[in-house]
Coordinates of C-alpha atoms and ligand atoms in Angstrom, one line a residue:
Chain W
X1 CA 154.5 89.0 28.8
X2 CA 154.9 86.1 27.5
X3 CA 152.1 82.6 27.4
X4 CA 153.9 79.3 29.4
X5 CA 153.4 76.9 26.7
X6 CA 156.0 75.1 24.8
X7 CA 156.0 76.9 21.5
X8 CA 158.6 79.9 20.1
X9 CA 156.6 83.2 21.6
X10 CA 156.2 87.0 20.7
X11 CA 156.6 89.3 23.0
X12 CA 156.4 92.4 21.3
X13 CA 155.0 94.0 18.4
X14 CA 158.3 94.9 16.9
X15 CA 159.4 91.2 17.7
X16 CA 155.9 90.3 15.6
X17 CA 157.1 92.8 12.7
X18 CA 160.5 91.1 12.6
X19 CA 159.5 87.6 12.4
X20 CA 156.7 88.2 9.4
X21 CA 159.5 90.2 7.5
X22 CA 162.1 87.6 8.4
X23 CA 160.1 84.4 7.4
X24 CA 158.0 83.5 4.4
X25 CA 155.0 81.2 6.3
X26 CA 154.4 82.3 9.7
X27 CA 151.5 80.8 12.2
X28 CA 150.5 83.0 14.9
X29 CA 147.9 81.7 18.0
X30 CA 147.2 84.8 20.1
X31 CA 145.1 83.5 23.2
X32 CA 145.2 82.7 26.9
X33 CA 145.8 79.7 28.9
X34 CA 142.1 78.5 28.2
X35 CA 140.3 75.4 27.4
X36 CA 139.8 76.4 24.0
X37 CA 143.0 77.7 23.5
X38 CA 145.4 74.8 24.7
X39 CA 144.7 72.3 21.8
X40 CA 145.7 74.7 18.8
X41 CA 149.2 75.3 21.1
X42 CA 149.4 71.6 21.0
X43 CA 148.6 70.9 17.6
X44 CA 151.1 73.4 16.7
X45 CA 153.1 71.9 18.9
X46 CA 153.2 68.6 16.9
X47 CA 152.9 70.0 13.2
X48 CA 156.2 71.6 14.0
X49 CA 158.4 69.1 12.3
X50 CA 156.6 68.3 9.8
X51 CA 156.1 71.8 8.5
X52 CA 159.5 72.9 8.7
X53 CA 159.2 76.4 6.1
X54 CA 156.6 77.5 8.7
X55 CA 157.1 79.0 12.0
X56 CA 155.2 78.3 14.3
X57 CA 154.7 81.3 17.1
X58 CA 152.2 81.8 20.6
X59 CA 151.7 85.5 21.4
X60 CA 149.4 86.3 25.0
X61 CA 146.0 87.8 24.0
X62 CA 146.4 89.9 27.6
X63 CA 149.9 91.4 26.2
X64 CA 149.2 95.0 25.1
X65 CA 151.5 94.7 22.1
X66 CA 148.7 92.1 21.0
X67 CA 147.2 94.6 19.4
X68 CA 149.3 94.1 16.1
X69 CA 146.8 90.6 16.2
X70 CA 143.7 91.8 17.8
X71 CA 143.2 94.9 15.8
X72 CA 143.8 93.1 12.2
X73 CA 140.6 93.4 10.1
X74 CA 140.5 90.1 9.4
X75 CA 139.5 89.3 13.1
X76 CA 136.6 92.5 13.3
X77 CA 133.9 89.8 13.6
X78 CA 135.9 87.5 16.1
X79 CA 134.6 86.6 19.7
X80 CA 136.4 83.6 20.5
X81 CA 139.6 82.6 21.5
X82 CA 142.5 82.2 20.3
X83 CA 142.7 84.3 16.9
X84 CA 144.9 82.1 14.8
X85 CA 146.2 84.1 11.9
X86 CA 148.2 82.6 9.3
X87 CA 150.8 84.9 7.2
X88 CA 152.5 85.0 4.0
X89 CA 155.4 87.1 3.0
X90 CA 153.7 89.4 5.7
X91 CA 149.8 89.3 4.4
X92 CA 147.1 87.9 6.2
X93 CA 146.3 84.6 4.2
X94 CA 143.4 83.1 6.7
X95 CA 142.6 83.7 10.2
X96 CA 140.2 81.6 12.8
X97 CA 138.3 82.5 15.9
X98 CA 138.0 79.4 18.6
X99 CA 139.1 75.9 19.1
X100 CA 140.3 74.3 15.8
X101 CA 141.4 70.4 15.2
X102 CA 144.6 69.9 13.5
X103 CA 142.9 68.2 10.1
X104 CA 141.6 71.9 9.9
X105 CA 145.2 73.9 10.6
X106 CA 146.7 71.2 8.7
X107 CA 144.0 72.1 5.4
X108 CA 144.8 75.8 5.8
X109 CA 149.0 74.6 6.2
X110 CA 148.5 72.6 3.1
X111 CA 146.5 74.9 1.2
X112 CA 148.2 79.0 1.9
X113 CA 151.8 77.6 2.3
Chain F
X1 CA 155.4 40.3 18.1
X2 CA 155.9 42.8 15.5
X3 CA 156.5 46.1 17.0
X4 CA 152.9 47.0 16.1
X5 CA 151.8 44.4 18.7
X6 CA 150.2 45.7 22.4
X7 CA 149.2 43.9 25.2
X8 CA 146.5 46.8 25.4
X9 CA 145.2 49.4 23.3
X10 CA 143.4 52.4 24.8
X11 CA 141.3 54.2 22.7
X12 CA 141.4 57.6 24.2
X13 CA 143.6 59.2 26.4
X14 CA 141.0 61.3 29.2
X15 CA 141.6 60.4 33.1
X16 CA 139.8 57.2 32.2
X17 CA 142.1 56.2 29.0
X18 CA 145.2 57.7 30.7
X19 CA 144.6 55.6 34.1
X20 CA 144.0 52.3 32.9
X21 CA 147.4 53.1 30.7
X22 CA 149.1 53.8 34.3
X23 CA 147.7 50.6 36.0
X24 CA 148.5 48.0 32.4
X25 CA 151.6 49.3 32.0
X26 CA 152.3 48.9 35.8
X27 CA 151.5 45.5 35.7
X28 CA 154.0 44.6 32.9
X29 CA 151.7 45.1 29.7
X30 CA 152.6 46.9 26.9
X31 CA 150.4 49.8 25.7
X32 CA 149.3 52.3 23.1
X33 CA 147.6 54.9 24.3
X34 CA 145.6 56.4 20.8
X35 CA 143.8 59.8 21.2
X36 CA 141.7 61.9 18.3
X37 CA 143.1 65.0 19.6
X38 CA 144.7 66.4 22.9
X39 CA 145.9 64.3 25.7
X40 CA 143.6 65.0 28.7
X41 CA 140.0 64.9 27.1
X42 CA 137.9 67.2 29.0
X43 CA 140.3 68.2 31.9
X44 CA 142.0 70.1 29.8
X45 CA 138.5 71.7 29.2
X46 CA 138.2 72.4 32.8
X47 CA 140.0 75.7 34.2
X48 CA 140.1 74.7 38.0
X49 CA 139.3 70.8 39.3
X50 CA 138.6 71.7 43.1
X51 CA 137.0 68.4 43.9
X52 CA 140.3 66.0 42.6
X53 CA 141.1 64.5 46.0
X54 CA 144.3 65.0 47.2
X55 CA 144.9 67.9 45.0
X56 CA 143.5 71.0 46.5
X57 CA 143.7 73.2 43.2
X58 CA 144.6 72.5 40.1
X59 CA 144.2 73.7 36.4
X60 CA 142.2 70.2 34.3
X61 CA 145.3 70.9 31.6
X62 CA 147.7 70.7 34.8
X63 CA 146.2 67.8 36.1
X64 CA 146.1 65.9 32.2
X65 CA 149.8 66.9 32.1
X66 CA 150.9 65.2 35.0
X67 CA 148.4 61.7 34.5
X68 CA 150.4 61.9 30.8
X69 CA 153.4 62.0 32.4
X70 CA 153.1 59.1 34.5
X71 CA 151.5 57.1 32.0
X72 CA 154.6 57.4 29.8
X73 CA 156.8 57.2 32.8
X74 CA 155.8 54.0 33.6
X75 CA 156.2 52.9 29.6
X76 CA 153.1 53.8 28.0
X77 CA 152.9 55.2 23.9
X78 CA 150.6 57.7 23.2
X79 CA 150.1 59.0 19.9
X80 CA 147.5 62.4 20.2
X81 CA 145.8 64.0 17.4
X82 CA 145.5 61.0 15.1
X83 CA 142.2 59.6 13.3
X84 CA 141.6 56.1 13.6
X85 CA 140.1 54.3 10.1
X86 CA 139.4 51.1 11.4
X87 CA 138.4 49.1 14.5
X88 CA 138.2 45.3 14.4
X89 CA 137.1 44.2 18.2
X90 CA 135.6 40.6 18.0
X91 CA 138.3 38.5 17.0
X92 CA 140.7 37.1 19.5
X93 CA 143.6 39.6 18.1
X94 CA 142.2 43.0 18.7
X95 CA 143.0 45.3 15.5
X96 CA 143.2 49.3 14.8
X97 CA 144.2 50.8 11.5
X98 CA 145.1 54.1 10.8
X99 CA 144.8 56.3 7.6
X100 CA 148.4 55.7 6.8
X101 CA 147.3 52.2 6.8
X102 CA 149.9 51.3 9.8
X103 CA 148.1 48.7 11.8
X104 CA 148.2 47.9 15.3
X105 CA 147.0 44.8 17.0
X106 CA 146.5 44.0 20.8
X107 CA 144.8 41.2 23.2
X108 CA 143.0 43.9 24.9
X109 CA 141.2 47.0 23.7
X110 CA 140.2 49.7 26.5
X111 CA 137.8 52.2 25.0
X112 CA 137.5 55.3 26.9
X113 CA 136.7 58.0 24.5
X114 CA 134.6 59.6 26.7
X115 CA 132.3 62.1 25.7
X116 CA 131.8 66.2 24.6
X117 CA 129.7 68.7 24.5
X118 CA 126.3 68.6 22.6
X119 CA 126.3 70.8 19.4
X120 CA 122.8 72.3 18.6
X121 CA 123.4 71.0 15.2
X122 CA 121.2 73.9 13.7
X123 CA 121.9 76.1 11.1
X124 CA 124.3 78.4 11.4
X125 CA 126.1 76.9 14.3
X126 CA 129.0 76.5 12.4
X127 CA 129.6 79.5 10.6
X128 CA 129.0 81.6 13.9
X129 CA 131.4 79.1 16.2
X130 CA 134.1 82.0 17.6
X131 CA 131.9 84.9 15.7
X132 CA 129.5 84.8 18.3
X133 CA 128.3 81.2 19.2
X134 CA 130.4 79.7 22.5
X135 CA 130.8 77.0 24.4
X136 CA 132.9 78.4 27.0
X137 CA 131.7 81.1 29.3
X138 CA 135.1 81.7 30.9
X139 CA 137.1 81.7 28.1
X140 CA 135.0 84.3 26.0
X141 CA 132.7 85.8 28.4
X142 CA 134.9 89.4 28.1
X143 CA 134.3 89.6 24.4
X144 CA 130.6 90.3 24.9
X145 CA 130.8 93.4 27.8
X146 CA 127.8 95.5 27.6
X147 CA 126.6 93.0 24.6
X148 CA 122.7 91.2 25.4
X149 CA 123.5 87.4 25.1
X150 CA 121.3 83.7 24.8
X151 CA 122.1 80.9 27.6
X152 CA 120.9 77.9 25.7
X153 CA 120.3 74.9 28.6
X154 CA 118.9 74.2 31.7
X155 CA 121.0 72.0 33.5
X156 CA 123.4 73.2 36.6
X157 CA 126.0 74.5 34.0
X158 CA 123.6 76.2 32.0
X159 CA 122.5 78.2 34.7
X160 CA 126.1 78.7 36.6
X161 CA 127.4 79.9 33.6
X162 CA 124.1 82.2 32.7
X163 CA 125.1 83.7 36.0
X164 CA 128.3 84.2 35.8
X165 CA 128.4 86.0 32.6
X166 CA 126.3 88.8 33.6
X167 CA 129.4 90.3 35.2
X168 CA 129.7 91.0 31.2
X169 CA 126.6 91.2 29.5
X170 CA 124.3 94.0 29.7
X171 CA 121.3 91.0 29.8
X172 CA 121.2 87.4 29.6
X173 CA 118.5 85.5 28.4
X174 CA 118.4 81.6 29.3
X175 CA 116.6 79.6 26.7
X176 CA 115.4 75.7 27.7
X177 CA 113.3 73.3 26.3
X178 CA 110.7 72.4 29.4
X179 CA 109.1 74.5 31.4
X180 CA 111.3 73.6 34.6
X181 CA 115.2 73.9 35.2
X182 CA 117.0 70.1 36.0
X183 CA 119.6 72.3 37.7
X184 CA 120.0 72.2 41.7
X185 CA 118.0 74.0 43.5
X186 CA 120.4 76.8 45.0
X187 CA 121.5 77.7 41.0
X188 CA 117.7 77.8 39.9
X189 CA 117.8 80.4 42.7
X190 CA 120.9 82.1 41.9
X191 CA 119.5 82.8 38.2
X192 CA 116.0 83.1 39.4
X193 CA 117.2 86.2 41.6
X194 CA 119.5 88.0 39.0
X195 CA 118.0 91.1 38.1
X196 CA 120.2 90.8 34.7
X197 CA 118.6 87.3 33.5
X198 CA 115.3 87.0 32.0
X199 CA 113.7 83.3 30.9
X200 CA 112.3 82.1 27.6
X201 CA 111.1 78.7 28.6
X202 CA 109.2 75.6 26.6
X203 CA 111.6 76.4 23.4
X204 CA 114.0 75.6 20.8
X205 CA 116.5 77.6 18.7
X206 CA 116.0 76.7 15.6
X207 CA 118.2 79.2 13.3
X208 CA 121.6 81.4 13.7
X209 CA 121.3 84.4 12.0
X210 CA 124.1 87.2 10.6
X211 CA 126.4 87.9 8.2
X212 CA 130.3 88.1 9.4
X213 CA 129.4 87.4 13.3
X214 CA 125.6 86.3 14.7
X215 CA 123.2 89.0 14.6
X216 CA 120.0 86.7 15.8
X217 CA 118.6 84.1 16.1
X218 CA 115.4 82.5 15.6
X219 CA 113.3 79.9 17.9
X220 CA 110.0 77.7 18.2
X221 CA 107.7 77.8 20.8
X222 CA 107.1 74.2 21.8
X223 CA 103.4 74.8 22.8
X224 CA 102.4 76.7 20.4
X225 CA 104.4 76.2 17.3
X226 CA 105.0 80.0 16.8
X227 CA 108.5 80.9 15.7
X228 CA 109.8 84.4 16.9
X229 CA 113.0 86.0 16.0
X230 CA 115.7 88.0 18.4
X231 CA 118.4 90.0 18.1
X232 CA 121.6 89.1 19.8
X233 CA 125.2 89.3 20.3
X234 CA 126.3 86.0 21.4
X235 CA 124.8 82.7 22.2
X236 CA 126.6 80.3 24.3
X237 CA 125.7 76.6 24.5
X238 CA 125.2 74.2 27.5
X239 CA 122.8 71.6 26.4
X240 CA 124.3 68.3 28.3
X241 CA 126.6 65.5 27.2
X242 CA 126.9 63.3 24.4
X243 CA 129.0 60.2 24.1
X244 CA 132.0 59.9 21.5
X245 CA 131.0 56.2 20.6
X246 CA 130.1 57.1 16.7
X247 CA 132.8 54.9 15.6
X248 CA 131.7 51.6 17.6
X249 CA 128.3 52.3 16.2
X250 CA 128.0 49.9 13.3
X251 CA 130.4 47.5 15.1
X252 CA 129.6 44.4 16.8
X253 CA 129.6 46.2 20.3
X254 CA 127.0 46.5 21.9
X255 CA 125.6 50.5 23.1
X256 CA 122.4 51.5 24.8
X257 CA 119.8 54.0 23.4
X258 CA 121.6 57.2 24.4
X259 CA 124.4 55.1 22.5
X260 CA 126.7 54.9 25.8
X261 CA 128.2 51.4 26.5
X262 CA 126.8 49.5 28.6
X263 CA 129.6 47.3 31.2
X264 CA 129.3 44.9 34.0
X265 CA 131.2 46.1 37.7
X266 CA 134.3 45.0 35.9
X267 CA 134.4 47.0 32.9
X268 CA 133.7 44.1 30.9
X269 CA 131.9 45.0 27.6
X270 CA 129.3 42.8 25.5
X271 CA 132.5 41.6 23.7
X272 CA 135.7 39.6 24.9
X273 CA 138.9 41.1 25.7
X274 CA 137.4 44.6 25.4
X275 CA 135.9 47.3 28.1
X276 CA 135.2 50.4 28.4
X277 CA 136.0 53.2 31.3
X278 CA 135.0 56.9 31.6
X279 CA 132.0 58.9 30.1
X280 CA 131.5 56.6 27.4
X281 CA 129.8 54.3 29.8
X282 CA 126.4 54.0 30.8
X283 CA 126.2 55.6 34.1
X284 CA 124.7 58.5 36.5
X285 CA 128.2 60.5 37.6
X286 CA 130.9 62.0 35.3
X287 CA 133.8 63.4 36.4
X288 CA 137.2 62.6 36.9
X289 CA 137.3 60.5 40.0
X290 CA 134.9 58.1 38.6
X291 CA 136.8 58.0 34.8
X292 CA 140.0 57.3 37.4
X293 CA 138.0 54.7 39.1
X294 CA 136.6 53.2 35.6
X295 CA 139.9 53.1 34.1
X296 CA 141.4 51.6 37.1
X297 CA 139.0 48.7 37.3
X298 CA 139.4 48.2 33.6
X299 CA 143.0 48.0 33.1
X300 CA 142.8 45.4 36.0
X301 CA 140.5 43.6 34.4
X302 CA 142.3 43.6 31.2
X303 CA 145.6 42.9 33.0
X304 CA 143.4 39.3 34.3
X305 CA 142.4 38.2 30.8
X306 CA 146.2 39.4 29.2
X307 CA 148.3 36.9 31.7
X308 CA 145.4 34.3 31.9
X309 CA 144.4 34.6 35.4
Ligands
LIG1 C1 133.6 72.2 31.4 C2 133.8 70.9 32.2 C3 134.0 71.0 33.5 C4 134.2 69.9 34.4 N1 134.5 70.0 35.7 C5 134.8 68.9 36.4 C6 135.3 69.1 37.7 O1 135.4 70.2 38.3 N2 135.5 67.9 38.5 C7 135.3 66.7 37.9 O2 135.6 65.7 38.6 N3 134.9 66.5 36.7 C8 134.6 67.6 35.9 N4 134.2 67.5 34.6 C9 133.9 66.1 34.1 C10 135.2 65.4 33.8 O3 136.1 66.2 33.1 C11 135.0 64.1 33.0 O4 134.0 63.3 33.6 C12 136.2 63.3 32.8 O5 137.3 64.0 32.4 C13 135.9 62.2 31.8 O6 137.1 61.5 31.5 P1 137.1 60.4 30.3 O7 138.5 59.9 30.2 O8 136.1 59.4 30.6 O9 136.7 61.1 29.0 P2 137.2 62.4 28.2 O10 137.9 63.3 29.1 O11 136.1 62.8 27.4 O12 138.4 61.8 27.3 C14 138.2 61.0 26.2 C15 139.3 61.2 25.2 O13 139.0 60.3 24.1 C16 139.4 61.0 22.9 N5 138.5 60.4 21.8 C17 137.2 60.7 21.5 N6 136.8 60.0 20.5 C18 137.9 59.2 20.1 C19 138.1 58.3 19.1 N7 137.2 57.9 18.2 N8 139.4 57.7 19.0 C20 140.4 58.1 19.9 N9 140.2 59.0 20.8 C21 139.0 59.5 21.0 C22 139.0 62.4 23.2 O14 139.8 63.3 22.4 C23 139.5 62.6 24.7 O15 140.8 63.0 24.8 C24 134.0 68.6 33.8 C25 133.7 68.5 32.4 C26 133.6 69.6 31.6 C27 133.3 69.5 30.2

């Protein structure tokens, strides 16, 4: 299950594990195809060239294996889509509930990677 | 003219910004299409447009995908997700300069940035934003099953969306200023009747409180003065619309008091070579067909005072 957007997707949570242990900066947005949820895939989207050592990846909130996002601590207190979670060498470095603009992925970009 | 140079500039790229960039740039002009975030402006907000004529159902990011389309089809550039620094309007040579200090000049400047939701602007509304605090009843309705839950509004989506989260929450609570709804008839009914929605009328919130996600809130009763606290889960927010005219505020354009700009039949603003289309403008109905309408009437307009006719 898979989200029809333009970005790289996860499908699984084995794919999930694979890709943190395979890449140093990684950008996951795990959501629907919602109104608040369409403007961080776009704004990823865009940021992808110039943020080349990250990857950018969509995984579908509904997908079962979504768990490996949903179930993270850092998200406990979340009730609003997407979770955005951003990872480093496999850690958690930040994660955000709702709608974001791109100045504030962009500060959290700049600033963890 | 240096590449930088348009016939037309659109600030904003909603139905309105997006349609006047159809019609310029199908009469010959060239135009740049600049938008503060994602191409489609409230559309893309909107899960189903039943009311689009012509198009019997569609998804508001569908419909915003295909208006883009056409608009770059036909020659348009649009550049989403940027800030703009600067906006000159009054002289002859329209001019618009970007943080990177890249400048673009036009003849023409459309302004359609429309407008958004109104933010409570109370504390804690931040902090609580996806911990609790929503503005989108169909996006995170299912994260507050069983959970007691604050309508704040009392307009028509106030009360359609009170109603159509108690399919979730185990009680819903609408909170409005006055002590009557300015919603139509048939959804003051609809609420009225739900055995799951109760009423706190004649009142403000005036506090988000909670530590990692909202726990409560506080709020003022307008008669009396008497601030109460509440416990609560979730608090979602449908207090009306505001228009996204903060950066022609200290400019030389002229806005009325709910700062909306005010046009004449042809779009034409209080300043040469410029109008305005959409939600921005001072009018009674918002939605897409009018913004198409607006933009329409604008870009020919614009088209008029371009090639001197
Ligand atoms: C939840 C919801 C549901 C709706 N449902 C319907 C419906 O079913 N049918 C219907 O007809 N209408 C509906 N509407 C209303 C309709 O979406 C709007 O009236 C219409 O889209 C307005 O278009 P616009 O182009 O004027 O403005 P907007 O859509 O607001 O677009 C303005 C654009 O300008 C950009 N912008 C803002 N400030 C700046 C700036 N300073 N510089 C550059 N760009 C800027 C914004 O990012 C945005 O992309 C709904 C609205 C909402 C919020």
């Amino acid at each position: 299950m898979v989200l029809p957007t333009n970005l790289k997707h996860i499908a699984s949570a084995s794919e999930h594990a694979e890709i943190l242990k395979d890449h140093e900066n990684v950008m996951v947005c795990c959501g629907r195809m919602g109104p608040m949820c369409l403007p961080v895939y776009d704004i990823m989207g865009e940021l992808q060239d110039e943020y080349k050592h990250v990857e950018f990846r969509d995984m579908a909130f509904d997908n079962p294996e979504a768990g490996v996002i949903r179930n993270i601590p850092e998200a406990g207190s979340f009730m609003g889509l997407p979770f955005t979670i951003y990872y480093k060498n496999g850690k958690v470095v930040a994660a955000t509930s709702s709608i974001q603009t791109k100045e504030q992925v962009k500060e959290i970009l700049d600033r963890e990677f | 003219m240096s590449e930088n140079y348009y016939d037309s500039i659109i600030i904003g790229g909603g139905a309105a910004g997006l349609t006047a960039g159809i019609y310029l740039a199908r009469g010959k002009a060239s135009v740049l299409i600049l938008d503060t975030a994602t191409i489609g402006g409230q559309m893309v907000l909107t899960h189903q447009i039943a009311n689009y004529p012509g198009v019997e159902e569609v998804s508001g990011y569908q419909l915003s995908m295909i208006m883009r389309k056409q608009a770059e089809s036909f020659g348009c550039t649009i550049k989403s997700n940027i800030q703009i620094k600067n906006l000159s309007l009054v002289d002859e040579i329209k001019k618009v300069e970007l943080p990177d200090n890249s400048v673009f000049r036009s003849k023409t400047i459309i302004l359609a940035s429309g407008g958004r939701s109104r933010m409570l602007n109370i504390s804690g509304e931040k902090k609580f934003k996806g911990h609790g605090i929503s503005y989108c009843a169909t996006c995170d309705g299912d994260f507050f099953q069983d959970k007691e839950i604050i309508v704040v509004g009392g307009g028509n989506s106030a009360l359609e969306e009170a109603v159509s989260l108690t399919k979730y929450a185990s009680k819903v609570t609408i909170l409005h200023e006055f002590d009557y709804f300015q919603a139509f008839e048939h959804a003051v009914e609809e609420a009225r009747s739900n055995p799951k929605i109760d009423f706190i009328m004649k009142s403000h919130l005036t506090e988000f409180i909670g530590n990692e996600k909202l726990e409560g809130v506080k709020y003022k009763n307008l008669s009396t003065g008497e601030i109460n606290a509440k416990n609560i889960d979730g608090v979602f927010i449908f207090i009306g619309y505001e228009a996204n005219t903060e950066m022609f505020r200290d400019s030389e354009l002229k806005l009325n008091k709910w700062n909306e700009v005010p046009t004449n039949d042809m779009m034409e603003t209080s300043i040469k070579g410029v109008y305005a289309a959409g939600d921005l403008r001072q009018k009674r109905v918002r939605q897409v067909t009018t913004a198409v309408a607006d933009g329409t009437i604008a870009a020919v307009s614009a088209l008029g005072y371009i090639y001197g006719g």
